XYZ file of C-alpha atoms in Angstrom:
330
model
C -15.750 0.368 -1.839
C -12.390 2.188 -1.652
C -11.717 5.366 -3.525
C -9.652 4.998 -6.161
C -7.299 7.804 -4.956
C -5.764 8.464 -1.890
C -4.674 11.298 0.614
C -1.788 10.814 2.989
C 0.203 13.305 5.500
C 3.534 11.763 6.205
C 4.998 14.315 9.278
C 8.838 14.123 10.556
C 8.542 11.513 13.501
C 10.554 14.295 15.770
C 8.054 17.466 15.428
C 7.153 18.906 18.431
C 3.180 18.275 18.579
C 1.989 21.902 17.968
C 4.252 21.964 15.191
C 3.031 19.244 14.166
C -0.668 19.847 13.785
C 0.798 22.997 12.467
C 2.188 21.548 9.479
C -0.999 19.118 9.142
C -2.933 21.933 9.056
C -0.626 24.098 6.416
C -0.462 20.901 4.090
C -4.470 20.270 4.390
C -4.925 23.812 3.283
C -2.592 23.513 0.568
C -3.676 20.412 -0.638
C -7.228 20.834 -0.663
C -7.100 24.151 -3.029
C -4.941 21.619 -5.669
C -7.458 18.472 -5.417
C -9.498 18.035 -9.056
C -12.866 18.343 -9.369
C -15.594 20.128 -7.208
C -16.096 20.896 -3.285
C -17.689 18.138 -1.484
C -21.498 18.155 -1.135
C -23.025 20.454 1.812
C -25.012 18.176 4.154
C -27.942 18.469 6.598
C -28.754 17.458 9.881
C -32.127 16.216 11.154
C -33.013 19.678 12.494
C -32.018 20.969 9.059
C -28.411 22.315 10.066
C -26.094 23.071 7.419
C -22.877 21.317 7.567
C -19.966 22.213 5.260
C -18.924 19.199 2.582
C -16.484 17.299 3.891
C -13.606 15.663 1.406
C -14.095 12.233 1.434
C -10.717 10.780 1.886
C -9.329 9.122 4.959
C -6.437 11.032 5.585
C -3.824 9.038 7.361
C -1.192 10.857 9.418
C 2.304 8.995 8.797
C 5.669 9.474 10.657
C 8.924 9.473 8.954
C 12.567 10.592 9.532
C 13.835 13.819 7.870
C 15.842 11.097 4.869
C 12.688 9.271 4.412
C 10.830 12.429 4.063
C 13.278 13.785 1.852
C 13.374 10.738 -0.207
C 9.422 10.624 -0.467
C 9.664 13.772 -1.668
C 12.265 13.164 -4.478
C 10.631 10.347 -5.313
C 7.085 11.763 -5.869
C 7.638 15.195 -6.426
C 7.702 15.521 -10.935
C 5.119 12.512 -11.228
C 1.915 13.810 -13.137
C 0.208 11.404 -11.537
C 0.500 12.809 -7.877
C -0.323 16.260 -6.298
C 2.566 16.548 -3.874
C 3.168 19.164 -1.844
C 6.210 19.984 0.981
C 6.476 21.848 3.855
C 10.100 22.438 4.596
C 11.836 24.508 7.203
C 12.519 27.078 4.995
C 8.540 27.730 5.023
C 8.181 27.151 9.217
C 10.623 29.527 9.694
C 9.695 32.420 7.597
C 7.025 34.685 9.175
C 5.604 35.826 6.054
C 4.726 34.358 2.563
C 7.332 37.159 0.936
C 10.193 35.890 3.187
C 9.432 32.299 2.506
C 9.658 33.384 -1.531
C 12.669 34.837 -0.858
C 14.836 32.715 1.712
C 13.483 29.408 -0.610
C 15.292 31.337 -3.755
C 18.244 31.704 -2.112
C 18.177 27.749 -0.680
C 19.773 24.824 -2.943
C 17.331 22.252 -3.210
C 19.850 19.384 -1.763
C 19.665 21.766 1.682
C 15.973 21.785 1.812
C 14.999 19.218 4.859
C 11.147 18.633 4.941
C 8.942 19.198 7.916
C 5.668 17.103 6.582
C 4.778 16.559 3.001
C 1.352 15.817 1.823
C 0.720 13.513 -1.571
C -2.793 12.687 -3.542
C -3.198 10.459 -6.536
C -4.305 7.210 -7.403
C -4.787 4.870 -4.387
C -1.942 2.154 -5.448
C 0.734 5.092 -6.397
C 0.230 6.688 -3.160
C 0.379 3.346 -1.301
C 3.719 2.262 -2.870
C 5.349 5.263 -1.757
C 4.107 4.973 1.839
C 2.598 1.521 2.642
C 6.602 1.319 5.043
C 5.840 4.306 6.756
C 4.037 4.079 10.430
C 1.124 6.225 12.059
C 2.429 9.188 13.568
C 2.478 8.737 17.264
C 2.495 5.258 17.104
C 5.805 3.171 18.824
C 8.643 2.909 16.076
C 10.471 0.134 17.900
C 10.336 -3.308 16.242
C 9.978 -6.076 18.966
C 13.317 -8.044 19.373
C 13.013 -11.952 18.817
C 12.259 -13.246 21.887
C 9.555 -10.720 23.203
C 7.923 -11.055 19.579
C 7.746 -15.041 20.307
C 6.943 -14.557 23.990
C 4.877 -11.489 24.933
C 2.285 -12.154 21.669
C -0.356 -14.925 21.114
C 0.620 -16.832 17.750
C -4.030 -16.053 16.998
C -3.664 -11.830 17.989
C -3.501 -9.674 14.840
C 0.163 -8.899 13.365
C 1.346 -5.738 15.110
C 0.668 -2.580 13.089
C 1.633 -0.028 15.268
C -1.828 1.863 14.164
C -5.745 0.780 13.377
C -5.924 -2.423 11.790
C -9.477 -3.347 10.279
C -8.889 -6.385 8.814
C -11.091 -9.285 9.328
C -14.080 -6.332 10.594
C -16.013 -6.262 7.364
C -19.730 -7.426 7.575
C -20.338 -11.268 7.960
C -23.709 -11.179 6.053
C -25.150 -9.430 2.541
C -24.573 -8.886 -0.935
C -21.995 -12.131 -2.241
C -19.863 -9.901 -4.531
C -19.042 -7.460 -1.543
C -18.156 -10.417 1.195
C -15.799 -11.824 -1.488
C -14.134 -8.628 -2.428
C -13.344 -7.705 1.858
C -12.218 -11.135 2.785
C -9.789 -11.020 -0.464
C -8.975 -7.431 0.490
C -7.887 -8.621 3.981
C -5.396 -11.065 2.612
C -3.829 -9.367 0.457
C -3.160 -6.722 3.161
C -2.223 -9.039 5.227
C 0.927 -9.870 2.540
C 1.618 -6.362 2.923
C 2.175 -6.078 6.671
C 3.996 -9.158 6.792
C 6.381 -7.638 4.490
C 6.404 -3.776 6.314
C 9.339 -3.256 8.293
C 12.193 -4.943 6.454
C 13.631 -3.831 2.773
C 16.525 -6.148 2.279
C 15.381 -9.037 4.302
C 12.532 -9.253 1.790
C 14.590 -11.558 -0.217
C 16.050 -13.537 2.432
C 15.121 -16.948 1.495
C 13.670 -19.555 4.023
C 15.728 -22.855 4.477
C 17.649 -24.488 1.758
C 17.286 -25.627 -0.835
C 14.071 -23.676 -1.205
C 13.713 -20.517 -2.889
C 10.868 -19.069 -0.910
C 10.769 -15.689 0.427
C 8.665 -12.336 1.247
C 9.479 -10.813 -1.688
C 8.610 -13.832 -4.142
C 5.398 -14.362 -3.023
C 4.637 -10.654 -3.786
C 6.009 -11.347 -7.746
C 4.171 -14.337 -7.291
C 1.302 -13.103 -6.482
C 1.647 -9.943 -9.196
C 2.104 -12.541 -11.598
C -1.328 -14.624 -10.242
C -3.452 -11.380 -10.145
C -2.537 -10.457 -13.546
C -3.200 -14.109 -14.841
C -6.941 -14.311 -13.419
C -8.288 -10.785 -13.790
C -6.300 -9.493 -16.826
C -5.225 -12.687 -18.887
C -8.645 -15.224 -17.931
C -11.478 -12.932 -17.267
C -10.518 -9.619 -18.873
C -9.261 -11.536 -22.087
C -5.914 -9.426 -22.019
C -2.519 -10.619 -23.978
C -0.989 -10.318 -20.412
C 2.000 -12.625 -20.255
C 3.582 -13.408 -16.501
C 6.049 -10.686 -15.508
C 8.120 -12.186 -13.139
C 8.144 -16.137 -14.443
C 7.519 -17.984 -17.901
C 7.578 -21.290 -19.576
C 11.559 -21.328 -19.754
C 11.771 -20.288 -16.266
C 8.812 -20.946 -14.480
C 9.925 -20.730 -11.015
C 11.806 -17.352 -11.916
C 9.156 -15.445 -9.568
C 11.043 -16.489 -6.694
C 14.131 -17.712 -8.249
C 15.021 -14.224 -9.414
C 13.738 -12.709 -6.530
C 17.071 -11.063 -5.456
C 18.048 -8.204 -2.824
C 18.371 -5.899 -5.560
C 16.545 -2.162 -4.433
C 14.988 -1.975 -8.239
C 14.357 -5.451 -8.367
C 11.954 -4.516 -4.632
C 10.670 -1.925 -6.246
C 9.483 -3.474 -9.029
C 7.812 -6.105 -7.409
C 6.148 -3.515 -5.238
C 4.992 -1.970 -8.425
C 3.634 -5.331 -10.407
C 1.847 -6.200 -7.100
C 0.415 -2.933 -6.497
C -0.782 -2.601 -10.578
C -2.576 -5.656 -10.995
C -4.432 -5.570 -7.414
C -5.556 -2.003 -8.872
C -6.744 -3.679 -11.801
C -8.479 -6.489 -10.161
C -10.325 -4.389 -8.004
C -11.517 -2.135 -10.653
C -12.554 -4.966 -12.632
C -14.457 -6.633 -9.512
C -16.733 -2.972 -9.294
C -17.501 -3.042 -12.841
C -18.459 -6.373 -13.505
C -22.218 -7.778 -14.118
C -22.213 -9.676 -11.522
C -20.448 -12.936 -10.475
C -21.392 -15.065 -13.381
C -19.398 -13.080 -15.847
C -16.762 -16.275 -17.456
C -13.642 -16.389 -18.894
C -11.865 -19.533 -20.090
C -8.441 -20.796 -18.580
C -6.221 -22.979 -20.348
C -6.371 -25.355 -17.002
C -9.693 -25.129 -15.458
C -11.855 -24.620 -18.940
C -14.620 -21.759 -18.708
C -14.509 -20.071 -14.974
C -16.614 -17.533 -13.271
C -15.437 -14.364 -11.206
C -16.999 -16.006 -8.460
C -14.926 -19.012 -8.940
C -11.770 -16.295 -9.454
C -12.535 -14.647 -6.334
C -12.641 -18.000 -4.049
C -9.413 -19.361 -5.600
C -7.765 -15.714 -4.826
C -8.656 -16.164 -1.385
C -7.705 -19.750 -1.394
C -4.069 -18.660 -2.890
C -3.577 -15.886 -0.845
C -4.673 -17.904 2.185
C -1.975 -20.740 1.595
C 0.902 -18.156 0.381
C 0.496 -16.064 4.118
C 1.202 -19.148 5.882
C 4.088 -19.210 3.843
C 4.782 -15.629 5.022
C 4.176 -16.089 8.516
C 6.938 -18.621 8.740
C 9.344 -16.160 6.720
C 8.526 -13.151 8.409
C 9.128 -14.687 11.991
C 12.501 -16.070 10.537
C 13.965 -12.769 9.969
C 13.001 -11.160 13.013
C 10.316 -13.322 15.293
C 7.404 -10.998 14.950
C 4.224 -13.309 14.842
C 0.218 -12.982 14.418
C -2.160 -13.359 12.048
């Protein structure tokens, strides 16, 4: 089960490598004092070694470039919500924590260019701001076209540039869990096909239809917060992107608009949060609510037709993604 918060180091893509586990290091420290509640758990070994409590986050180590770092930072920095800390030049430079005080009083903030910043809060904040950024280390390049179509099997995974575990989750045990990782995988794999292009989001597929990247995500917002919050939860949680006037407006209005993106982003983001809250805290799979088309359904029944609707909509997005710039896989 995924903590519902998450840790991330995003580190400018051009730091030399000492530097770089330099400012890892400086941003773990600083981090780590800020994080709520208490210090991990010591553990033991089987000789009955004592082994410091370790903070139970994944930390992923991003790469950005000195205006996506800055822009992270303006965008995050402010938000109760998020611990956000950044370690700028200012702070490499300076040899002591008085000088850093000092030469940081006397630099405007629009001169400040960040080395690495580190961010914590809940799990879909943090993911919104960096679900476009890649590993550090790993190869920036997209492939062109033609060596997307012709150096990659249409069956190998969709290239990440870092560690991919989709589709690794255990094949056998409890139901509830099985349903919850194979939905899980979908749904990230709506996110990758949409990583690596803003604008082209929108770009729509062949006329006359209306499909694209970024209406399936309002789609799928929209069909999250129907099932989980409307049906089971029993929520007055009307569709956000479409209604009975303009039903098709979740891809109709999906427009290259950088608020109109970022709303999406946020919908989506929101009601998979809620979903998968509501999955851990449920009964079990028998829990009901009642649908105005299907009658009385189960979360069981909820957690298939996810699946199924996910399933259908990423073929939808592996045709759309290879139109706007041939990358291809599963």
């Amino acid at each position: 089960m995924p903590l519902p918060t998450r840790l991330v180091v995003v580190i400018r893509a051009d730091l030399p490598h000492a530097w770089a586990v330099n400012a890892a290091a400086v941003l773990g420290l600083s981090l780590g004092v800020r994080l709520p509640g208490p210090p991990p758990e010591d553990a033991k070994d089987a000789s009955g070694g004592l082994h410091a409590g370790l903070d139970p986050h994944p930390v992923p180590v991003l790469s950005g470039t000195p205006d996506q770092l800055r822009e992270l930072y303006q965008r995050a920095t402010g938000r109760e919500d998020l611990v956000t800390v950044g370690f700028d030049e200012v702070a490499r430079r300076a040899r002591e924590y008085d000088d850093y005080l000092i030469a940081l009083a006397a630099t405007p903030g629009e001169e400040i260019e960040y080395v690495a910043i580190g961010l914590f809060g809940p799990r879909n904040r943090v993911t919104a701001l960096t679900k476009h950024l890649p590993l550090h280390g790993a190869p920036t390049q997209e492939p062109s076209a033609s060596s997307a179509v012709s150096g990659k099997r249409r069956g190998d995974l969709f290239p990440t540039g870092g560690d991919d575990r989709r589709f690794s989750g255990p094949a056998t045990g409890d139901e509830r869990w099985l349903l919850q990782d194979v939905l899980r995988d979908q749904r990230e794999t709506l996110r990758l096909k949409c990583s690596g292009v803003s604008t082209e989001l929108a770009r729509r597929s062949v006329e006359p239809s209306t499909l694209s990247l970024l209406g399936l995500v309002r789609h799928l917002a929209d069909v999250e917060r129907r099932w989980f919050r409307r049906v089971l939860a029993g929520q007055d949680a009307p569709p956000i992107f479409s209604s009975g006037s303009d039903p098709d407006g979740d891809f109709d209005a999906a427009v290259n608009d950088p608020e109109v993106i970022e709303a999406a982003w946020q919908a989506w983001d929101a009601e998979v949060a809620f979903a998968e809250k509501f999955v851990a805290r449920a009964a079990d799979l028998d829990v009901e609510g009642h649908d105005a088309w299907r009658g009385a359904v189960s979360l069981r029944w909820v957690l298939v037709h996810l699946i199924e609707e996910y399933a259908r909509h990423n073929g939808h997005a592996d045709l759309l993604r290879e139109r706007i710039d041939g990358v291809i896989g599963l």
